[in-house]
């Protein structure tokens, strides 16, 4: 029978960055260089003020990359700054990024890692 105890991680934030299609890889590389373990990228359509104006007043839907990163809260500032700079978010229409606190996160964690972390917390 499986061990029914669920280990929750609580010091985690979700960084979401919405950029022009094709810029998601640059955002991921910058985040990983700052310690982010992985990312999820998906394509989306966006409609903002620029897209509504469009050519000749016709609405143009823009393709976007949405990058989601789960990051330890201790690293959120450095990863967020790296994401901001990699995405060129200081440029008009380049996109946006935001941080969302995660209440609890559950996933598989190897027993060896749990034992190591428990030992560090108890001072062993």
PDB file of C-alpha atoms in Angstrom:
ATOM      1  CA  UNK A   1       0.000   0.000   0.000  1.00  0.00           C
ATOM      2  CA  UNK A   2       1.199   3.505  -0.753  1.00  0.00           C
ATOM      3  CA  UNK A   3       2.162   5.937   1.934  1.00  0.00           C
ATOM      4  CA  UNK A   4      -0.879   8.231   2.110  1.00  0.00           C
ATOM      5  CA  UNK A   5       0.965  11.170   3.615  1.00  0.00           C
ATOM      6  CA  UNK A   6       1.124  14.092   1.219  1.00  0.00           C
ATOM      7  CA  UNK A   7       4.071  16.437   1.445  1.00  0.00           C
ATOM      8  CA  UNK A   8       3.155  20.012   0.683  1.00  0.00           C
ATOM      9  CA  UNK A   9       5.538  22.721  -0.398  1.00  0.00           C
ATOM     10  CA  UNK A  10       4.409  26.124   0.808  1.00  0.00           C
ATOM     11  CA  UNK A  11       7.213  28.577   0.065  1.00  0.00           C
ATOM     12  CA  UNK A  12       6.472  28.711  -3.648  1.00  0.00           C
ATOM     13  CA  UNK A  13       5.277  31.427  -6.018  1.00  0.00           C
ATOM     14  CA  UNK A  14       3.987  31.261  -9.570  1.00  0.00           C
ATOM     15  CA  UNK A  15       5.599  33.691 -11.990  1.00  0.00           C
ATOM     16  CA  UNK A  16       3.578  34.189 -15.150  1.00  0.00           C
ATOM     17  CA  UNK A  17       4.940  36.054 -18.144  1.00  0.00           C
ATOM     18  CA  UNK A  18       2.928  36.808 -21.274  1.00  0.00           C
ATOM     19  CA  UNK A  19       5.062  37.750 -24.264  1.00  0.00           C
ATOM     20  CA  UNK A  20       4.955  37.879 -28.032  1.00  0.00           C
ATOM     21  CA  UNK A  21       4.967  34.448 -29.652  1.00  0.00           C
ATOM     22  CA  UNK A  22       8.502  33.125 -30.022  1.00  0.00           C
ATOM     23  CA  UNK A  23       9.922  34.977 -26.992  1.00  0.00           C
ATOM     24  CA  UNK A  24       8.995  32.304 -24.464  1.00  0.00           C
ATOM     25  CA  UNK A  25      12.252  30.377 -24.876  1.00  0.00           C
ATOM     26  CA  UNK A  26      14.339  33.451 -24.020  1.00  0.00           C
ATOM     27  CA  UNK A  27      12.253  33.956 -20.882  1.00  0.00           C
ATOM     28  CA  UNK A  28      12.738  30.330 -19.827  1.00  0.00           C
ATOM     29  CA  UNK A  29      16.498  30.423 -20.398  1.00  0.00           C
ATOM     30  CA  UNK A  30      16.819  33.573 -18.301  1.00  0.00           C
ATOM     31  CA  UNK A  31      14.714  32.078 -15.510  1.00  0.00           C
ATOM     32  CA  UNK A  32      16.666  28.834 -15.490  1.00  0.00           C
ATOM     33  CA  UNK A  33      19.933  30.759 -15.326  1.00  0.00           C
ATOM     34  CA  UNK A  34      18.620  32.280 -12.072  1.00  0.00           C
ATOM     35  CA  UNK A  35      17.596  28.960 -10.511  1.00  0.00           C
ATOM     36  CA  UNK A  36      14.139  28.160 -11.840  1.00  0.00           C
ATOM     37  CA  UNK A  37      13.880  24.402 -12.263  1.00  0.00           C
ATOM     38  CA  UNK A  38      11.356  24.207 -15.058  1.00  0.00           C
ATOM     39  CA  UNK A  39       8.610  25.979 -16.893  1.00  0.00           C
ATOM     40  CA  UNK A  40       5.388  25.487 -18.736  1.00  0.00           C
ATOM     41  CA  UNK A  41       4.835  27.336 -22.007  1.00  0.00           C
ATOM     42  CA  UNK A  42       1.605  27.476 -23.892  1.00  0.00           C
ATOM     43  CA  UNK A  43       0.380  29.505 -26.789  1.00  0.00           C
ATOM     44  CA  UNK A  44      -2.538  31.860 -26.492  1.00  0.00           C
ATOM     45  CA  UNK A  45      -4.306  34.582 -28.369  1.00  0.00           C
ATOM     46  CA  UNK A  46      -4.312  38.038 -26.862  1.00  0.00           C
ATOM     47  CA  UNK A  47      -6.357  41.101 -27.480  1.00  0.00           C
ATOM     48  CA  UNK A  48      -5.142  44.365 -26.024  1.00  0.00           C
ATOM     49  CA  UNK A  49      -5.385  48.051 -26.967  1.00  0.00           C
ATOM     50  CA  UNK A  50      -2.819  47.692 -29.759  1.00  0.00           C
ATOM     51  CA  UNK A  51      -4.567  44.696 -31.279  1.00  0.00           C
ATOM     52  CA  UNK A  52      -7.966  46.412 -31.166  1.00  0.00           C
ATOM     53  CA  UNK A  53      -6.701  49.299 -33.270  1.00  0.00           C
ATOM     54  CA  UNK A  54      -5.325  46.957 -35.906  1.00  0.00           C
ATOM     55  CA  UNK A  55      -4.791  47.728 -39.541  1.00  0.00           C
ATOM     56  CA  UNK A  56      -7.548  50.003 -40.850  1.00  0.00           C
ATOM     57  CA  UNK A  57      -9.419  49.636 -37.575  1.00  0.00           C
ATOM     58  CA  UNK A  58      -9.743  45.885 -37.998  1.00  0.00           C
ATOM     59  CA  UNK A  59      -9.041  43.878 -34.872  1.00  0.00           C
ATOM     60  CA  UNK A  60      -5.959  41.680 -35.127  1.00  0.00           C
ATOM     61  CA  UNK A  61      -5.515  38.910 -32.619  1.00  0.00           C
ATOM     62  CA  UNK A  62      -1.933  38.569 -31.469  1.00  0.00           C
ATOM     63  CA  UNK A  63      -0.287  35.223 -30.813  1.00  0.00           C
ATOM     64  CA  UNK A  64       1.308  35.081 -27.389  1.00  0.00           C
ATOM     65  CA  UNK A  65       3.531  32.752 -25.382  1.00  0.00           C
ATOM     66  CA  UNK A  66       2.463  32.334 -21.786  1.00  0.00           C
ATOM     67  CA  UNK A  67       5.302  31.136 -19.554  1.00  0.00           C
ATOM     68  CA  UNK A  68       4.496  29.760 -16.099  1.00  0.00           C
ATOM     69  CA  UNK A  69       7.293  29.186 -13.600  1.00  0.00           C
ATOM     70  CA  UNK A  70       7.038  27.712 -10.112  1.00  0.00           C
ATOM     71  CA  UNK A  71       9.855  29.183  -8.052  1.00  0.00           C
ATOM     72  CA  UNK A  72      10.899  29.036  -4.413  1.00  0.00           C
ATOM     73  CA  UNK A  73       9.825  32.298  -2.825  1.00  0.00           C
ATOM     74  CA  UNK A  74      13.443  32.974  -1.810  1.00  0.00           C
ATOM     75  CA  UNK A  75      14.346  33.287  -5.507  1.00  0.00           C
ATOM     76  CA  UNK A  76      11.286  35.141  -6.757  1.00  0.00           C
ATOM     77  CA  UNK A  77      12.929  38.567  -7.000  1.00  0.00           C
ATOM     78  CA  UNK A  78      15.990  37.480  -8.996  1.00  0.00           C
ATOM     79  CA  UNK A  79      13.970  35.217 -11.295  1.00  0.00           C
ATOM     80  CA  UNK A  80      11.309  37.887 -11.833  1.00  0.00           C
ATOM     81  CA  UNK A  81      13.924  40.496 -12.725  1.00  0.00           C
ATOM     82  CA  UNK A  82      15.592  38.069 -15.161  1.00  0.00           C
ATOM     83  CA  UNK A  83      12.213  37.334 -16.759  1.00  0.00           C
ATOM     84  CA  UNK A  84      11.406  41.041 -17.035  1.00  0.00           C
ATOM     85  CA  UNK A  85      14.710  41.810 -18.750  1.00  0.00           C
ATOM     86  CA  UNK A  86      14.660  38.749 -21.059  1.00  0.00           C
ATOM     87  CA  UNK A  87      11.148  39.604 -22.212  1.00  0.00           C
ATOM     88  CA  UNK A  88      12.038  43.288 -22.780  1.00  0.00           C
ATOM     89  CA  UNK A  89       9.006  44.267 -20.752  1.00  0.00           C
ATOM     90  CA  UNK A  90      10.210  47.870 -20.594  1.00  0.00           C
ATOM     91  CA  UNK A  91       9.165  48.152 -24.245  1.00  0.00           C
ATOM     92  CA  UNK A  92       5.561  49.159 -25.124  1.00  0.00           C
ATOM     93  CA  UNK A  93       3.445  46.188 -26.135  1.00  0.00           C
ATOM     94  CA  UNK A  94       6.099  43.628 -25.173  1.00  0.00           C
ATOM     95  CA  UNK A  95       3.893  41.901 -22.626  1.00  0.00           C
ATOM     96  CA  UNK A  96       3.550  41.611 -18.892  1.00  0.00           C
ATOM     97  CA  UNK A  97       4.620  39.517 -15.933  1.00  0.00           C
ATOM     98  CA  UNK A  98       3.193  38.958 -12.485  1.00  0.00           C
ATOM     99  CA  UNK A  99       3.782  36.924  -9.342  1.00  0.00           C
ATOM    100  CA  UNK A 100       1.066  34.895  -7.639  1.00  0.00           C
ATOM    101  CA  UNK A 101       1.535  33.288  -4.213  1.00  0.00           C
ATOM    102  CA  UNK A 102       0.908  29.519  -4.162  1.00  0.00           C
ATOM    103  CA  UNK A 103      -0.825  28.303  -1.016  1.00  0.00           C
ATOM    104  CA  UNK A 104       0.248  24.686  -1.350  1.00  0.00           C
ATOM    105  CA  UNK A 105       2.017  22.585  -3.954  1.00  0.00           C
ATOM    106  CA  UNK A 106       2.088  18.789  -3.957  1.00  0.00           C
ATOM    107  CA  UNK A 107       4.157  16.549  -6.198  1.00  0.00           C
ATOM    108  CA  UNK A 108       6.332  13.472  -5.976  1.00  0.00           C
ATOM    109  CA  UNK A 109       9.394  14.061  -3.820  1.00  0.00           C
ATOM    110  CA  UNK A 110      11.885  11.182  -3.480  1.00  0.00           C
ATOM    111  CA  UNK A 111      12.223   9.816   0.064  1.00  0.00           C
ATOM    112  CA  UNK A 112      15.963  10.549   0.015  1.00  0.00           C
ATOM    113  CA  UNK A 113      15.307  14.231  -0.612  1.00  0.00           C
ATOM    114  CA  UNK A 114      12.658  14.381   2.124  1.00  0.00           C
ATOM    115  CA  UNK A 115      15.041  12.721   4.577  1.00  0.00           C
ATOM    116  CA  UNK A 116      17.807  15.149   3.640  1.00  0.00           C
ATOM    117  CA  UNK A 117      15.533  18.186   4.076  1.00  0.00           C
ATOM    118  CA  UNK A 118      14.164  16.858   7.385  1.00  0.00           C
ATOM    119  CA  UNK A 119      17.729  16.410   8.616  1.00  0.00           C
ATOM    120  CA  UNK A 120      18.621  19.979   7.693  1.00  0.00           C
ATOM    121  CA  UNK A 121      15.557  21.367   9.462  1.00  0.00           C
ATOM    122  CA  UNK A 122      16.297  19.450  12.662  1.00  0.00           C
ATOM    123  CA  UNK A 123      19.950  20.549  12.583  1.00  0.00           C
ATOM    124  CA  UNK A 124      21.456  17.117  11.900  1.00  0.00           C
TER     125      UNK A 124
END
